[in-house]
Amino acid sequence: MIQIKSDEEINQMRKSCHLAAEVLIMIEPHIKPGVTTQALNDICHEYILSHNAIPAPLNYKGFPRSICTSVNDEICHGIPSERKLRNGDMVNLDITTIVDGWHGDTNKTFFVGSPRKQAQKLRDATHTSLQMAIDVVRPGAHLGDIGATIQSYIEPLGYSVVREFCGHGIGRNFHEEPQVLHFGKYGKGPLLQKGMTFTIEPMINQGAPHLKVLEDNWTAVTLDGSLSAQFEHTLCITKDGCEVLTRLEGRTDF
Ligand code: MF3
Ligand code: CO
Ligand code: CO
């Protein structure tokens, strides 16, 4: 069952979503060569607590940190560690907050120092695919239109869409129905309705879509070692479109 949230519930969720977006803005100047992913985790953790919120990943199904940090060929669920980021690395920070019981979930792929050309192209295409998907979300569209939009843009570029992870309904729960696939067919799946809240979070590989999960049981990496990029927003369906709950007014960079 896909839950329908009331306007009042969406107001609650918006607070959490805005905070998650603020974390991504706050952390950006700290993402520099030499910083460890653990240091980034700790800054985000403190910021979230100081805003009377909870970092949802911490202890979620045993996840040991407060944010996910996924570097280069890491697709998602990277665990912050003493790894130092280097010039030219690409790193995704995935932030999920809980404010008064409501979740907000967003992620962004950053460059450390100067971007490499091929990485920049992959990152830009991933960001564009998310925006194209957001643009089709409205009452009466089908859930499958989201994945179809992403897939039909990404694959002709020679990139691939990760299949094993998807977007998700969100609210009082971190992950609820529906599963939002980033590939699929137009016109398939349930009809979208006002009051649904879910994430879209395409993971796009430079090479093949296949992955493996490392010994830590969390970090998913590309099987062929190619780069992977991701962006994520939480949105709610409005009467004639959608609101990107994790986008702050005036920001177009994510
Ligand atoms: N934030 C991730 C998502 O977008 C989920 C992370 S689960 C965790 O769904 F346990 F790794 F935190
Ligand atoms: Co998510
Ligand atoms: Co997330």
Short mmCIF file of C-alpha atoms and ligand atoms in Angstrom, two decimals:
data_model
loop_
_atom_site.label_atom_id
_atom_site.label_comp_id
_atom_site.label_asym_id
_atom_site.label_seq_id
_atom_site.Cartn_x
_atom_site.Cartn_y
_atom_site.Cartn_z
CA MET A 1 0.00 0.00 0.00
CA ILE A 2 1.35 3.41 -0.97
CA GLN A 3 0.52 5.83 1.83
CA ILE A 4 -1.05 9.20 1.05
CA LYS A 5 0.21 12.01 3.29
CA SER A 6 -1.97 14.91 4.38
CA ASP A 7 -0.88 18.51 3.85
CA GLU A 8 -0.02 18.68 7.55
CA GLU A 9 2.16 15.57 7.30
CA ILE A 10 3.92 17.04 4.25
CA ASN A 11 4.60 20.20 6.25
CA GLN A 12 6.35 18.02 8.84
CA MET A 13 8.33 16.16 6.21
CA ARG A 14 9.40 19.40 4.55
CA LYS A 15 11.22 20.41 7.73
CA SER A 16 13.27 17.23 7.73
CA CYS A 17 13.92 17.44 4.00
CA HIS A 18 15.10 21.05 4.24
CA LEU A 19 17.47 20.13 7.03
CA ALA A 20 18.95 17.27 4.97
CA ALA A 21 19.49 19.72 2.08
CA GLU A 22 21.12 22.21 4.45
CA VAL A 23 23.57 19.53 5.54
CA LEU A 24 24.72 19.07 1.93
CA ILE A 25 25.22 22.82 1.59
CA MET A 26 26.99 23.11 4.94
CA ILE A 27 29.42 20.27 4.21
CA GLU A 28 30.53 21.32 0.72
CA PRO A 29 33.43 23.61 1.77
CA HIS A 30 34.84 20.76 3.91
CA ILE A 31 35.17 18.42 0.92
CA LYS A 32 38.84 19.03 0.05
CA PRO A 33 41.93 16.91 -0.65
CA GLY A 34 43.22 15.33 2.57
CA VAL A 35 39.93 15.25 4.49
CA THR A 36 38.79 11.82 5.67
CA THR A 37 35.28 10.56 5.07
CA GLN A 38 35.07 10.00 8.84
CA ALA A 39 35.71 13.72 9.42
CA LEU A 40 32.88 14.57 7.00
CA ASN A 41 30.64 12.10 8.85
CA ASP A 42 31.45 13.70 12.19
CA ILE A 43 30.73 17.25 11.01
CA CYS A 44 27.37 16.17 9.56
CA HIS A 45 26.53 14.16 12.68
CA GLU A 46 27.12 17.15 14.97
CA TYR A 47 25.22 19.52 12.68
CA ILE A 48 22.18 17.22 12.57
CA LEU A 49 22.15 16.72 16.35
CA SER A 50 22.52 20.46 16.96
CA HIS A 51 19.36 20.97 14.89
CA ASN A 52 17.38 18.61 17.14
CA ALA A 53 17.35 15.90 14.51
CA ILE A 54 18.61 12.33 14.23
CA PRO A 55 20.88 10.94 11.49
CA ALA A 56 18.72 8.07 10.19
CA PRO A 57 21.53 5.81 8.88
CA LEU A 58 23.18 5.41 12.31
CA ASN A 59 22.38 1.85 13.45
CA TYR A 60 19.83 1.44 10.64
CA LYS A 61 19.97 -2.31 9.96
CA GLY A 62 23.37 -2.17 11.64
CA PHE A 63 24.89 0.64 9.53
CA PRO A 64 27.71 1.98 11.72
CA ARG A 65 27.86 5.69 10.76
CA SER A 66 25.58 8.73 10.40
CA ILE A 67 25.94 9.33 6.66
CA CYS A 68 27.00 7.31 3.61
CA THR A 69 30.15 8.36 1.74
CA SER A 70 30.71 6.62 -1.60
CA VAL A 71 33.94 7.35 -3.49
CA ASN A 72 34.68 6.83 -7.22
CA ASP A 73 33.70 3.22 -8.07
CA GLU A 74 31.58 2.94 -4.92
CA ILE A 75 27.93 3.01 -5.96
CA CYS A 76 26.28 3.57 -2.57
CA HIS A 77 26.33 2.76 1.16
CA GLY A 78 30.04 3.55 1.57
CA ILE A 79 31.01 3.61 5.25
CA PRO A 80 32.91 6.69 6.45
CA SER A 81 36.48 5.74 7.41
CA GLU A 82 39.99 7.13 7.76
CA ARG A 83 40.31 7.12 3.95
CA LYS A 84 41.66 10.49 2.84
CA LEU A 85 40.02 12.05 -0.19
CA ARG A 86 42.39 13.00 -3.02
CA ASN A 87 42.35 15.61 -5.73
CA GLY A 88 40.14 14.40 -8.59
CA ASP A 89 38.11 11.95 -6.49
CA MET A 90 34.35 11.95 -6.83
CA VAL A 91 32.41 11.44 -3.58
CA ASN A 92 28.70 11.06 -2.90
CA LEU A 93 27.34 12.12 0.46
CA ASP A 94 23.93 10.65 1.30
CA ILE A 95 22.15 12.42 4.15
CA THR A 96 18.97 11.22 5.83
CA THR A 97 17.55 13.14 8.78
CA ILE A 98 14.68 12.44 11.16
CA VAL A 99 12.85 15.49 12.51
CA ASP A 100 9.92 14.85 14.85
CA GLY A 101 9.70 11.33 13.45
CA TRP A 102 9.72 12.35 9.77
CA HIS A 103 12.46 11.42 7.31
CA GLY A 104 14.20 13.55 4.68
CA ASP A 105 16.63 11.83 2.29
CA THR A 106 18.93 13.46 -0.24
CA ASN A 107 22.35 12.89 -1.77
CA LYS A 108 24.78 14.66 -4.02
CA THR A 109 27.99 13.73 -5.82
CA PHE A 110 30.83 16.21 -5.26
CA PHE A 111 34.30 16.58 -6.72
CA VAL A 112 37.35 16.79 -4.54
CA GLY A 113 39.62 19.52 -5.91
CA SER A 114 39.58 19.60 -9.72
CA PRO A 115 37.16 17.32 -11.54
CA ARG A 116 38.31 14.91 -14.24
CA LYS A 117 36.55 15.38 -17.59
CA GLN A 118 35.02 11.91 -17.83
CA ALA A 119 33.83 12.03 -14.24
CA GLN A 120 32.27 15.42 -14.77
CA LYS A 121 30.33 14.12 -17.77
CA LEU A 122 29.02 11.15 -15.78
CA ARG A 123 28.04 13.35 -12.85
CA ASP A 124 26.26 15.87 -15.09
CA ALA A 125 24.34 13.12 -16.92
CA THR A 126 23.27 11.58 -13.60
CA HIS A 127 22.03 14.93 -12.34
CA THR A 128 20.19 15.60 -15.59
CA SER A 129 18.51 12.17 -15.48
CA LEU A 130 17.16 12.89 -12.01
CA GLN A 131 15.81 16.27 -13.09
CA MET A 132 14.19 14.74 -16.20
CA ALA A 133 12.49 12.16 -13.98
CA ILE A 134 11.28 14.82 -11.54
CA ASP A 135 9.77 16.67 -14.49
CA VAL A 136 7.42 13.76 -15.34
CA VAL A 137 6.09 13.32 -11.79
CA ARG A 138 2.47 14.49 -11.48
CA PRO A 139 -0.91 12.97 -10.61
CA GLY A 140 -1.92 10.58 -13.38
CA ALA A 141 1.60 9.68 -14.46
CA HIS A 142 2.66 6.06 -13.92
CA LEU A 143 5.41 5.03 -11.53
CA GLY A 144 7.16 3.32 -14.46
CA ASP A 145 7.48 6.63 -16.30
CA ILE A 146 10.20 7.63 -13.83
CA GLY A 147 12.51 4.72 -14.58
CA ALA A 148 11.74 4.82 -18.28
CA THR A 149 12.73 8.48 -18.43
CA ILE A 150 16.05 7.85 -16.69
CA GLN A 151 16.92 4.74 -18.67
CA SER A 152 16.06 6.21 -22.06
CA TYR A 153 18.31 9.20 -21.41
CA ILE A 154 21.24 7.35 -19.77
CA GLU A 155 21.74 4.28 -21.96
CA PRO A 156 22.26 6.07 -25.30
CA LEU A 157 25.12 7.96 -23.60
CA GLY A 158 26.89 4.61 -23.08
CA TYR A 159 26.31 4.60 -19.32
CA SER A 160 24.26 2.06 -17.37
CA VAL A 161 21.59 2.13 -14.67
CA VAL A 162 22.18 0.13 -11.47
CA ARG A 163 19.30 -2.35 -10.95
CA GLU A 164 19.84 -3.63 -7.42
CA PHE A 165 18.99 -0.39 -5.60
CA CYS A 166 16.02 1.87 -6.10
CA GLY A 167 14.22 4.94 -4.81
CA HIS A 168 11.54 4.42 -2.18
CA GLY A 169 8.50 5.74 -0.44
CA ILE A 170 9.47 7.72 2.65
CA GLY A 171 7.76 9.32 5.63
CA ARG A 172 7.66 8.06 9.19
CA ASN A 173 9.68 5.15 7.78
CA PHE A 174 13.06 5.49 6.08
CA HIS A 175 11.98 3.03 3.38
CA GLU A 176 8.34 2.32 2.57
CA GLU A 177 6.30 1.46 -0.50
CA PRO A 178 6.62 1.95 -3.41
CA GLN A 179 9.97 0.86 -4.83
CA VAL A 180 10.96 3.47 -7.38
CA LEU A 181 13.00 1.72 -10.09
CA HIS A 182 15.40 3.78 -12.20
CA PHE A 183 14.68 1.73 -15.32
CA GLY A 184 11.42 0.45 -16.77
CA LYS A 185 8.60 1.09 -19.16
CA TYR A 186 6.36 4.10 -19.76
CA GLY A 187 2.75 3.55 -18.72
CA LYS A 188 3.53 0.69 -16.30
CA GLY A 189 3.05 0.52 -12.55
CA PRO A 190 0.67 2.33 -10.22
CA LEU A 191 -0.79 5.74 -11.00
CA LEU A 192 0.78 8.58 -9.07
CA GLN A 193 -1.54 10.51 -6.75
CA LYS A 194 -1.38 13.74 -4.77
CA GLY A 195 0.11 13.16 -1.32
CA MET A 196 2.53 10.36 -2.26
CA THR A 197 6.07 10.97 -1.02
CA PHE A 198 9.09 9.12 -2.38
CA THR A 199 12.70 9.47 -3.41
CA ILE A 200 14.27 9.23 -6.84
CA GLU A 201 17.98 8.39 -6.61
CA PRO A 202 19.52 7.06 -9.82
CA MET A 203 22.90 5.32 -9.54
CA ILE A 204 24.62 5.55 -12.91
CA ASN A 205 27.75 3.60 -13.87
CA GLN A 206 30.27 4.67 -16.48
CA GLY A 207 30.65 1.00 -17.50
CA ALA A 208 28.52 -2.08 -16.87
CA PRO A 209 25.63 -2.01 -14.38
CA HIS A 210 26.89 -4.96 -12.32
CA LEU A 211 28.01 -4.61 -8.75
CA LYS A 212 29.38 -6.46 -5.78
CA VAL A 213 29.07 -5.72 -2.07
CA LEU A 214 32.37 -5.53 -0.16
CA GLU A 215 33.28 -7.62 2.91
CA ASP A 216 31.93 -4.87 5.16
CA ASN A 217 28.48 -6.03 3.94
CA TRP A 218 27.50 -2.48 2.97
CA THR A 219 29.69 -0.82 0.36
CA ALA A 220 28.41 -1.56 -3.16
CA VAL A 221 31.07 -1.12 -5.88
CA THR A 222 31.01 -1.48 -9.63
CA LEU A 223 32.17 -4.93 -10.68
CA ASP A 224 34.28 -3.52 -13.52
CA GLY A 225 35.85 -0.79 -11.38
CA SER A 226 34.29 2.01 -13.42
CA LEU A 227 33.05 5.22 -11.84
CA SER A 228 29.53 5.54 -10.46
CA ALA A 229 27.56 8.70 -9.68
CA GLN A 230 24.28 9.38 -7.87
CA PHE A 231 21.91 12.18 -6.93
CA GLU A 232 18.82 11.85 -4.73
CA HIS A 233 15.81 13.97 -3.89
CA THR A 234 12.73 13.39 -1.76
CA LEU A 235 9.55 14.70 -3.36
CA CYS A 236 5.83 14.87 -2.81
CA ILE A 237 3.14 14.83 -5.44
CA THR A 238 1.05 18.01 -5.57
CA LYS A 239 -2.25 18.66 -7.35
CA ASP A 240 -0.55 19.35 -10.68
CA GLY A 241 3.04 18.21 -10.39
CA CYS A 242 5.49 17.68 -7.57
CA GLU A 243 7.47 19.57 -4.97
CA VAL A 244 11.11 18.67 -4.49
CA LEU A 245 11.12 18.70 -0.70
CA THR A 246 14.92 18.45 -0.47
CA ARG A 247 15.57 21.44 -2.74
CA LEU A 248 15.96 24.83 -1.11
CA GLU A 249 14.63 27.90 -2.85
CA GLY A 250 17.11 29.44 -5.25
CA ARG A 251 19.40 26.39 -5.48
CA THR A 252 19.84 24.84 -8.89
CA ASP A 253 23.10 22.94 -8.31
CA PHE A 254 21.22 19.99 -6.85
N1 MF3 B 1 20.09 6.93 2.26
C1 MF3 B 1 20.05 5.69 1.57
C2 MF3 B 1 18.88 5.77 0.62
O1 MF3 B 1 18.85 6.67 -0.12
C3 MF3 B 1 19.94 4.50 2.45
C4 MF3 B 1 21.10 4.30 3.32
S1 MF3 B 1 20.81 2.91 4.29
C5 MF3 B 1 22.10 2.95 5.34
O2 MF3 B 1 17.94 5.01 0.64
F1 MF3 B 1 21.87 2.07 6.21
F2 MF3 B 1 23.20 2.75 4.64
F3 MF3 B 1 22.16 4.12 5.86
CO CO B 2 16.84 7.09 -0.39
CO CO B 3 19.65 8.49 0.63
#
